[in-house]
Amino acid sequence: MGLTCVVGLQWGDEAKGKIVDLLTGEHDVVVRFQGGANAGHTVVSDGRKYKLSLIPTGILHPGKICVIANGVVIDPVSLLKEIESLRSADVEVGSNLLISDRAHVIFPYHAKEEELAEEAAGAIGTTRRGIGPCYRDKVGRTHGIRVGDLLRPDYFRSRLRMVVEFKNTTLAAAAPSFSPFSADELFEQYRTLAEKIRPYVTDTTDYLHQAMDADERILFEGAQGTLLDVDHGTYPYVTSSNSSACGLATGSGVPANRVDRFLGVIKAYTTRVGKGPFPTELQDAVGDQIRDRGKEYGTVTGRPRRCGWFDAVVTRYSARLNGVNGLAVTLLDVLSELDELAICVAYVHHGERLATVPADAQTLGECQPIYRTKPGWKRDISGARKLADLPSQARDYLDTMAELVGRPVQIVSVGPDRKQTIRVGG
């Protein structure tokens, strides 16, 4: 496989970081193509835990090139903290990291805009890191500032002054007690940050096309999950970018028809963070048990995740949308203590059976799940290294997931460490 894309098929937090880490050894280049520091990947190797937000998971593998592509929005402060954190853990970060000069930059006024929006009626539960306002400025064109702009001092200064004047006016109107930003202070702060990231900045689109011409193997990783995609997710309770594989081409400059394999990552159950519809949510002791055993708390925010049974309806929708060739099932071990499991196979909405995902969040929120129950296996599976090591009930559960989603299971994770992984059929 020359080019592979790993994408989450649920509401994010599917443990994509572990799967990307696992596949990095089979690739030369790892690319992050959308999102910002609101995404979090946790990777465990030999008992050591690494937390990443902006930098591709491949940075943990010596000799691999990691690309933060044009579709990502970058907070330079967060990025440099992440670099220093990795270096303090003896992870090399240097010529192995490339940052697109086309990527847009997050400024403090973006976080302030998001904070005010979240405090208003109709808040959707963002991370308040300025991701959405930065993407809004990007598509609005008038106030967007890109990484390459930071490296042109005169242009950057004049553009920043214009943007800050506008932001101060609009923020003051929304919050009379707001303290205005100083364009000159921001300029000095970001010019210093720009010099620190300058060695990594390049035209990553050109680099990736050269890599393809050289037959290098490229691995693309998305952030969040398909159901948070701004176009195809449970709008408006979504992120601000195309977090499905639909964002790969625009977010990296690589045509989607060059990708050989799309791998969809799913939890053995379902979680989501923040507001929005969640038909299979468990607001009971079982949901609490899954949350505690699965350590279902946000990598970035620490917020407790909402937990529920596996929803085959939304996962099948996501699998089709992304055109995935196979599934990677994660956190199967979390379900090991339960007597009985349930899988959502369809919905009921006002007496009508639905086998597909409604397009609007309000209707989805009114849906009631129709479940198929399965016996639990009540056995520790964290030591399983091949499919035959799993109890028959666990294998049956995986077969049912594959049948309902319509894609084969190719990888099964039974614990956080790299070694706690089963490759199906090889």
Short mmCIF file of C-alpha atoms in Angstrom, two decimals:
data_model
loop_
_atom_site.label_atom_id
_atom_site.label_comp_id
_atom_site.label_asym_id
_atom_site.label_seq_id
_atom_site.Cartn_x
_atom_site.Cartn_y
_atom_site.Cartn_z
CA MET A 1 0.00 0.00 0.00
CA GLY A 2 1.58 3.26 -1.10
CA LEU A 3 -0.88 5.75 0.40
CA THR A 4 -3.14 5.04 3.39
CA CYS A 5 -5.68 7.22 5.19
CA VAL A 6 -6.77 6.54 8.78
CA VAL A 7 -10.04 8.19 9.76
CA GLY A 8 -12.40 7.98 12.73
CA LEU A 9 -15.93 6.75 12.00
CA GLN A 10 -17.62 7.96 15.17
CA TRP A 11 -17.61 11.24 17.15
CA GLY A 12 -13.83 11.26 17.57
CA ASP A 13 -11.68 9.78 20.34
CA GLU A 14 -11.60 6.40 18.57
CA ALA A 15 -7.93 5.83 19.52
CA LYS A 16 -6.76 6.70 16.02
CA GLY A 17 -3.40 7.68 17.49
CA LYS A 18 -2.60 4.08 18.36
CA ILE A 19 -3.61 2.83 14.91
CA VAL A 20 -1.57 5.52 13.14
CA ASP A 21 1.38 4.70 15.40
CA LEU A 22 1.00 1.03 14.52
CA LEU A 23 0.94 1.70 10.77
CA THR A 24 3.71 4.29 10.75
CA GLY A 25 6.35 1.57 10.54
CA GLU A 26 4.93 0.63 7.13
CA HIS A 27 5.14 4.19 5.77
CA ASP A 28 7.76 6.87 5.14
CA VAL A 29 5.70 10.04 5.67
CA VAL A 30 2.84 10.79 8.11
CA VAL A 31 0.48 13.69 7.33
CA ARG A 32 -2.04 15.55 9.50
CA PHE A 33 -4.53 17.22 7.15
CA GLN A 34 -7.13 19.09 9.28
CA GLY A 35 -8.12 20.30 12.73
CA GLY A 36 -6.04 22.05 15.35
CA ALA A 37 -4.94 21.74 18.94
CA ASN A 38 -8.48 20.72 19.87
CA ALA A 39 -7.58 17.18 18.79
CA GLY A 40 -5.70 14.80 21.04
CA HIS A 41 -3.87 11.56 20.34
CA THR A 42 -2.55 9.35 23.13
CA VAL A 43 0.00 6.67 22.27
CA VAL A 44 1.45 4.12 24.71
CA SER A 45 4.70 2.37 23.84
CA ASP A 46 6.52 0.07 26.26
CA GLY A 47 4.51 1.53 29.11
CA ARG A 48 5.39 5.14 28.25
CA LYS A 49 2.53 7.50 27.38
CA TYR A 50 2.79 10.27 24.79
CA LYS A 51 0.10 12.93 24.26
CA LEU A 52 -0.03 14.74 20.94
CA SER A 53 -2.34 17.42 19.58
CA LEU A 54 -0.87 19.03 16.45
CA ILE A 55 2.17 16.95 15.57
CA PRO A 56 1.50 13.70 13.69
CA THR A 57 1.85 10.50 15.69
CA GLY A 58 4.64 9.38 13.39
CA ILE A 59 7.03 11.71 15.21
CA LEU A 60 7.59 8.89 17.71
CA HIS A 61 9.27 6.79 14.99
CA PRO A 62 12.86 7.71 14.05
CA GLY A 63 13.44 8.25 10.35
CA LYS A 64 9.86 9.21 9.49
CA ILE A 65 8.87 12.59 8.05
CA CYS A 66 5.87 14.25 9.72
CA VAL A 67 3.82 16.86 7.90
CA ILE A 68 1.37 19.40 9.33
CA ALA A 69 -0.44 20.21 6.11
CA ASN A 70 -2.32 23.26 4.85
CA GLY A 71 -5.72 22.19 6.21
CA VAL A 72 -4.58 22.43 9.83
CA VAL A 73 -5.00 25.61 11.89
CA ILE A 74 -1.97 26.24 14.08
CA ASP A 75 -1.55 27.90 17.44
CA PRO A 76 2.24 28.51 17.47
CA VAL A 77 2.30 28.66 21.27
CA SER A 78 0.69 25.22 21.57
CA LEU A 79 2.88 23.83 18.80
CA LEU A 80 6.13 24.93 20.44
CA LYS A 81 5.01 23.57 23.82
CA GLU A 82 4.31 20.24 22.17
CA ILE A 83 7.74 20.23 20.52
CA GLU A 84 9.44 20.94 23.84
CA SER A 85 7.39 18.25 25.58
CA LEU A 86 8.49 15.69 22.99
CA ARG A 87 12.12 16.72 23.21
CA SER A 88 12.02 16.44 26.99
CA ALA A 89 10.89 12.85 26.44
CA ASP A 90 13.92 12.27 24.18
CA VAL A 91 11.87 12.36 20.97
CA GLU A 92 13.68 13.97 18.04
CA VAL A 93 11.93 16.97 16.50
CA GLY A 94 13.92 18.71 13.78
CA SER A 95 14.18 18.13 10.07
CA ASN A 96 11.64 15.32 10.47
CA LEU A 97 8.84 17.89 10.95
CA LEU A 98 7.43 19.99 8.09
CA ILE A 99 4.77 22.70 8.47
CA SER A 100 2.76 24.10 5.58
CA ASP A 101 3.24 27.76 4.80
CA ARG A 102 -0.43 27.74 3.76
CA ALA A 103 -1.74 26.65 7.18
CA HIS A 104 -3.72 29.34 9.00
CA VAL A 105 -2.62 30.80 12.34
CA ILE A 106 -4.67 31.00 15.54
CA PHE A 107 -4.34 34.23 17.54
CA PRO A 108 -5.56 35.11 21.05
CA TYR A 109 -8.52 37.03 19.63
CA HIS A 110 -9.79 33.77 18.09
CA ALA A 111 -9.97 32.14 21.51
CA LYS A 112 -11.73 35.23 22.89
CA GLU A 113 -14.31 35.09 20.10
CA GLU A 114 -14.99 31.43 20.84
CA GLU A 115 -15.22 32.09 24.57
CA LEU A 116 -17.89 34.75 24.04
CA ALA A 117 -19.79 32.51 21.61
CA GLU A 118 -19.77 29.61 24.09
CA GLU A 119 -21.11 31.84 26.85
CA ALA A 120 -24.00 32.91 24.67
CA ALA A 121 -27.24 30.98 24.20
CA GLY A 122 -26.94 28.03 21.83
CA ALA A 123 -23.37 27.07 22.79
CA ILE A 124 -22.25 23.81 21.16
CA GLY A 125 -19.49 22.79 23.56
CA THR A 126 -16.21 23.69 21.86
CA THR A 127 -12.74 23.45 23.43
CA ARG A 128 -12.44 27.29 23.42
CA ARG A 129 -9.08 27.14 21.66
CA GLY A 130 -10.08 29.43 18.81
CA ILE A 131 -10.31 26.70 16.19
CA GLY A 132 -13.72 27.66 14.79
CA PRO A 133 -13.09 31.42 14.57
CA CYS A 134 -9.77 30.77 12.83
CA TYR A 135 -11.45 28.59 10.22
CA ARG A 136 -14.16 31.26 9.87
CA ASP A 137 -11.49 33.87 9.12
CA LYS A 138 -9.89 31.47 6.65
CA VAL A 139 -13.03 31.04 4.53
CA GLY A 140 -13.98 34.70 5.05
CA ARG A 141 -10.57 35.63 3.51
CA THR A 142 -10.49 39.21 4.81
CA HIS A 143 -8.98 38.44 8.23
CA GLY A 144 -7.13 35.16 7.76
CA ILE A 145 -3.37 35.08 8.40
CA ARG A 146 -1.26 32.14 7.23
CA VAL A 147 2.00 30.71 8.54
CA GLY A 148 3.86 32.06 5.51
CA ASP A 149 2.62 35.56 6.33
CA LEU A 150 4.39 35.45 9.69
CA LEU A 151 7.71 35.18 7.88
CA ARG A 152 7.18 38.45 5.95
CA PRO A 153 7.46 41.09 8.72
CA ASP A 154 6.27 44.20 6.89
CA TYR A 155 3.27 42.49 5.34
CA PHE A 156 2.44 40.69 8.57
CA ARG A 157 2.54 43.91 10.61
CA SER A 158 0.23 45.82 8.28
CA ARG A 159 -2.21 42.96 7.95
CA LEU A 160 -2.29 42.28 11.69
CA ARG A 161 -3.04 45.93 12.46
CA MET A 162 -6.05 45.84 10.13
CA VAL A 163 -7.33 42.57 11.60
CA VAL A 164 -6.84 43.58 15.23
CA GLU A 165 -8.66 46.89 14.69
CA PHE A 166 -11.66 44.98 13.37
CA LYS A 167 -11.54 42.33 16.10
CA ASN A 168 -11.32 44.93 18.87
CA THR A 169 -14.36 46.74 17.50
CA THR A 170 -16.51 43.60 17.21
CA LEU A 171 -15.40 42.11 20.53
CA ALA A 172 -16.06 45.38 22.37
CA ALA A 173 -19.56 45.45 20.92
CA ALA A 174 -20.18 41.90 22.17
CA ALA A 175 -18.58 42.44 25.59
CA PRO A 176 -18.29 46.06 26.78
CA SER A 177 -15.79 45.06 29.49
CA PHE A 178 -13.45 43.55 26.90
CA SER A 179 -9.82 44.74 27.05
CA PRO A 180 -8.63 45.44 23.49
CA PHE A 181 -5.68 43.60 21.97
CA SER A 182 -2.54 45.50 21.02
CA ALA A 183 -1.52 44.89 17.42
CA ASP A 184 2.06 45.90 18.18
CA GLU A 185 2.33 43.52 21.13
CA LEU A 186 0.87 40.65 19.12
CA PHE A 187 3.24 41.44 16.27
CA GLU A 188 6.30 41.23 18.52
CA GLN A 189 5.06 38.04 20.19
CA TYR A 190 4.26 36.28 16.91
CA ARG A 191 7.41 37.47 15.15
CA THR A 192 9.40 35.72 17.90
CA LEU A 193 7.25 32.61 17.52
CA ALA A 194 7.66 32.75 13.74
CA GLU A 195 11.44 32.61 13.99
CA LYS A 196 11.19 29.53 16.19
CA ILE A 197 9.02 27.66 13.71
CA ARG A 198 10.76 29.01 10.58
CA PRO A 199 13.05 25.96 10.19
CA TYR A 200 10.02 23.70 9.77
CA VAL A 201 8.00 25.84 7.34
CA THR A 202 7.83 24.82 3.68
CA ASP A 203 5.48 24.19 0.77
CA THR A 204 4.19 20.84 2.02
CA THR A 205 1.93 20.32 -1.00
CA ASP A 206 4.95 20.37 -3.29
CA TYR A 207 6.84 18.12 -0.87
CA LEU A 208 4.05 15.52 -0.84
CA HIS A 209 3.85 15.43 -4.64
CA GLN A 210 7.60 14.95 -4.84
CA ALA A 211 7.29 12.16 -2.28
CA MET A 212 4.62 10.46 -4.38
CA ASP A 213 6.78 10.80 -7.49
CA ALA A 214 9.56 9.05 -5.53
CA ASP A 215 7.14 6.22 -4.58
CA GLU A 216 7.33 7.06 -0.90
CA ARG A 217 4.66 5.51 1.30
CA ILE A 218 2.42 8.16 2.86
CA LEU A 219 0.06 7.78 5.81
CA PHE A 220 -2.68 10.40 6.33
CA GLU A 221 -4.29 10.91 9.74
CA GLY A 222 -7.46 12.83 10.38
CA ALA A 223 -8.41 14.47 13.65
CA GLN A 224 -11.77 14.15 15.45
CA GLY A 225 -14.23 11.80 13.70
CA THR A 226 -16.57 11.64 10.71
CA LEU A 227 -19.69 12.48 12.73
CA LEU A 228 -18.01 15.79 13.64
CA ASP A 229 -17.40 16.69 9.98
CA VAL A 230 -18.71 20.21 9.31
CA ASP A 231 -20.56 19.06 6.19
CA HIS A 232 -21.43 15.45 6.91
CA GLY A 233 -21.61 15.25 10.71
CA THR A 234 -24.36 15.99 13.24
CA TYR A 235 -24.47 19.70 12.42
CA PRO A 236 -24.29 22.12 14.24
CA TYR A 237 -22.68 19.94 16.91
CA VAL A 238 -19.57 19.42 14.81
CA THR A 239 -16.03 20.70 14.42
CA SER A 240 -15.07 23.43 11.93
CA SER A 241 -13.32 21.30 9.32
CA ASN A 242 -13.89 18.21 7.19
CA SER A 243 -12.85 15.58 9.72
CA SER A 244 -13.82 12.75 7.38
CA ALA A 245 -11.68 11.52 4.51
CA CYS A 246 -13.46 14.17 2.44
CA GLY A 247 -10.98 16.66 3.95
CA LEU A 248 -7.89 14.82 2.78
CA ALA A 249 -7.58 16.39 -0.68
CA THR A 250 -8.31 19.97 0.34
CA GLY A 251 -6.32 19.64 3.55
CA SER A 252 -3.16 18.25 1.99
CA GLY A 253 -3.21 18.99 -1.73
CA VAL A 254 -3.05 15.28 -2.55
CA PRO A 255 -5.86 13.99 -4.81
CA ALA A 256 -8.02 11.39 -3.08
CA ASN A 257 -7.71 9.04 -6.05
CA ARG A 258 -4.03 8.58 -5.21
CA VAL A 259 -4.92 6.92 -1.88
CA ASP A 260 -4.84 3.12 -1.98
CA ARG A 261 -6.46 2.30 1.35
CA PHE A 262 -8.90 3.96 3.73
CA LEU A 263 -9.00 2.44 7.21
CA GLY A 264 -11.89 3.35 9.49
CA VAL A 265 -11.23 3.36 13.24
CA ILE A 266 -14.10 2.57 15.62
CA LYS A 267 -14.43 1.94 19.32
CA ALA A 268 -16.12 -1.27 20.40
CA TYR A 269 -18.69 1.07 21.96
CA THR A 270 -19.55 4.73 21.28
CA THR A 271 -18.55 8.01 22.92
CA ARG A 272 -18.88 11.69 22.24
CA VAL A 273 -17.86 14.92 23.99
CA GLY A 274 -19.97 18.02 24.34
CA LYS A 275 -23.52 18.59 23.19
CA GLY A 276 -25.40 16.92 20.38
CA PRO A 277 -27.55 13.86 19.65
CA PHE A 278 -26.36 10.46 20.87
CA PRO A 279 -29.06 7.77 20.45
CA THR A 280 -27.21 4.96 22.28
CA GLU A 281 -26.00 7.03 25.25
CA LEU A 282 -26.06 5.18 28.58
CA GLN A 283 -26.86 7.44 31.50
CA ASP A 284 -26.63 4.68 34.06
CA ALA A 285 -24.18 2.49 35.96
CA VAL A 286 -23.15 0.65 32.79
CA GLY A 287 -22.24 3.92 31.09
CA ASP A 288 -20.24 4.94 34.16
CA GLN A 289 -18.47 1.58 34.15
CA ILE A 290 -17.48 1.93 30.49
CA ARG A 291 -16.25 5.49 31.12
CA ASP A 292 -14.14 4.50 34.12
CA ARG A 293 -12.71 1.31 32.62
CA GLY A 294 -12.03 2.99 29.28
CA LYS A 295 -10.57 6.13 30.92
CA GLU A 296 -12.97 8.14 28.82
CA TYR A 297 -11.75 11.63 29.57
CA GLY A 298 -10.57 14.07 26.90
CA THR A 299 -6.85 14.07 26.06
CA VAL A 300 -6.94 17.84 25.48
CA THR A 301 -9.68 19.07 27.84
CA GLY A 302 -10.00 16.32 30.45
CA ARG A 303 -13.77 16.47 30.02
CA PRO A 304 -15.64 13.22 30.79
CA ARG A 305 -16.97 11.63 27.62
CA ARG A 306 -20.53 10.51 27.17
CA CYS A 307 -20.58 6.73 26.72
CA GLY A 308 -23.02 4.32 25.09
CA TRP A 309 -23.47 1.12 23.15
CA PHE A 310 -21.99 0.59 19.70
CA ASP A 311 -24.13 2.28 17.05
CA ALA A 312 -23.93 0.36 13.78
CA VAL A 313 -26.25 2.84 12.02
CA VAL A 314 -23.96 5.87 12.30
CA THR A 315 -20.87 3.72 11.76
CA ARG A 316 -22.25 2.22 8.54
CA TYR A 317 -23.06 5.74 7.33
CA SER A 318 -19.49 6.87 8.07
CA ALA A 319 -17.95 3.79 6.45
CA ARG A 320 -19.82 4.49 3.23
CA LEU A 321 -19.04 8.21 3.28
CA ASN A 322 -15.31 7.59 3.69
CA GLY A 323 -15.18 4.60 1.35
CA VAL A 324 -13.22 2.62 3.92
CA ASN A 325 -11.76 -0.74 2.94
CA GLY A 326 -11.67 -2.12 6.45
CA LEU A 327 -12.14 -1.45 10.15
CA ALA A 328 -9.82 -1.11 13.12
CA VAL A 329 -11.75 -1.89 16.31
CA THR A 330 -10.25 -0.36 19.45
CA LEU A 331 -10.85 -0.71 23.21
CA LEU A 332 -12.50 -4.12 22.89
CA ASP A 333 -10.98 -4.99 26.27
CA VAL A 334 -13.07 -2.28 27.97
CA LEU A 335 -16.20 -4.42 27.53
CA SER A 336 -14.71 -7.51 29.16
CA GLU A 337 -16.46 -7.14 32.52
CA LEU A 338 -20.02 -6.81 31.16
CA ASP A 339 -22.51 -9.69 31.29
CA GLU A 340 -24.42 -8.58 28.21
CA LEU A 341 -23.69 -6.20 25.34
CA ALA A 342 -25.99 -4.37 22.95
CA ILE A 343 -25.52 -3.13 19.40
CA CYS A 344 -27.83 -0.56 17.80
CA VAL A 345 -29.03 -1.95 14.45
CA ALA A 346 -31.70 0.66 13.59
CA TYR A 347 -33.74 3.53 15.03
CA VAL A 348 -37.39 4.24 15.70
CA HIS A 349 -38.58 7.79 15.07
CA HIS A 350 -42.24 8.55 15.80
CA GLY A 351 -43.14 4.92 15.14
CA GLU A 352 -41.14 4.64 11.91
CA ARG A 353 -38.13 2.33 11.66
CA LEU A 354 -35.02 4.06 10.27
CA ALA A 355 -31.96 2.20 9.00
CA THR A 356 -30.05 5.35 8.04
CA VAL A 357 -28.86 8.47 9.85
CA PRO A 358 -31.23 11.46 9.64
CA ALA A 359 -29.58 14.51 8.13
CA ASP A 360 -30.60 16.89 10.91
CA ALA A 361 -29.50 16.70 14.51
CA GLN A 362 -32.96 17.37 15.93
CA THR A 363 -34.45 14.29 14.28
CA LEU A 364 -31.49 12.14 15.29
CA GLY A 365 -31.91 13.35 18.86
CA GLU A 366 -35.50 12.11 18.81
CA CYS A 367 -34.54 8.63 17.58
CA GLN A 368 -34.75 5.62 19.87
CA PRO A 369 -32.28 2.76 19.28
CA ILE A 370 -33.29 -0.76 18.32
CA TYR A 371 -30.80 -3.16 19.89
CA ARG A 372 -29.45 -6.60 19.18
CA THR A 373 -28.05 -8.11 22.37
CA LYS A 374 -24.95 -10.25 22.65
CA PRO A 375 -23.49 -12.21 25.57
CA GLY A 376 -20.36 -10.79 27.19
CA TRP A 377 -17.17 -12.81 27.55
CA LYS A 378 -16.30 -11.95 31.15
CA ARG A 379 -12.62 -12.66 30.60
CA ASP A 380 -9.44 -10.60 30.40
CA ILE A 381 -8.44 -10.35 26.72
CA SER A 382 -5.59 -7.85 27.06
CA GLY A 383 -3.03 -10.59 26.41
CA ALA A 384 -4.60 -11.77 23.13
CA ARG A 385 -2.27 -11.45 20.14
CA LYS A 386 -4.23 -13.34 17.51
CA LEU A 387 -7.93 -13.74 16.77
CA ALA A 388 -7.98 -17.31 18.04
CA ASP A 389 -6.89 -16.06 21.48
CA LEU A 390 -10.21 -14.23 21.91
CA PRO A 391 -13.23 -15.92 23.54
CA SER A 392 -15.92 -17.06 21.08
CA GLN A 393 -18.27 -14.36 22.39
CA ALA A 394 -15.73 -11.63 21.57
CA ARG A 395 -15.17 -13.02 18.08
CA ASP A 396 -18.93 -13.16 17.53
CA TYR A 397 -19.23 -9.54 18.67
CA LEU A 398 -16.58 -8.50 16.12
CA ASP A 399 -18.26 -10.51 13.37
CA THR A 400 -21.57 -8.80 14.12
CA MET A 401 -19.96 -5.35 13.96
CA ALA A 402 -18.40 -6.19 10.58
CA GLU A 403 -21.69 -7.60 9.25
CA LEU A 404 -23.73 -4.56 10.28
CA VAL A 405 -21.19 -1.96 9.10
CA GLY A 406 -20.49 -3.85 5.89
CA ARG A 407 -16.70 -3.79 6.15
CA PRO A 408 -14.21 -6.40 7.37
CA VAL A 409 -12.38 -6.03 10.68
CA GLN A 410 -8.65 -5.83 9.93
CA ILE A 411 -7.19 -4.68 13.26
CA VAL A 412 -8.34 -5.28 16.84
CA SER A 413 -6.90 -3.40 19.82
CA VAL A 414 -7.13 -5.06 23.23
CA GLY A 415 -5.13 -2.53 25.24
CA PRO A 416 -3.31 0.81 24.94
CA ASP A 417 0.18 -0.53 24.19
CA ARG A 418 1.43 -1.13 20.65
CA LYS A 419 1.89 -4.80 21.47
CA GLN A 420 -1.76 -5.22 22.51
CA THR A 421 -2.94 -5.44 18.93
CA ILE A 422 -4.32 -8.20 16.71
CA ARG A 423 -3.81 -8.05 12.93
CA VAL A 424 -6.64 -10.03 11.37
CA GLY A 425 -5.65 -12.22 8.47
CA GLY A 426 -1.96 -11.49 8.75
#
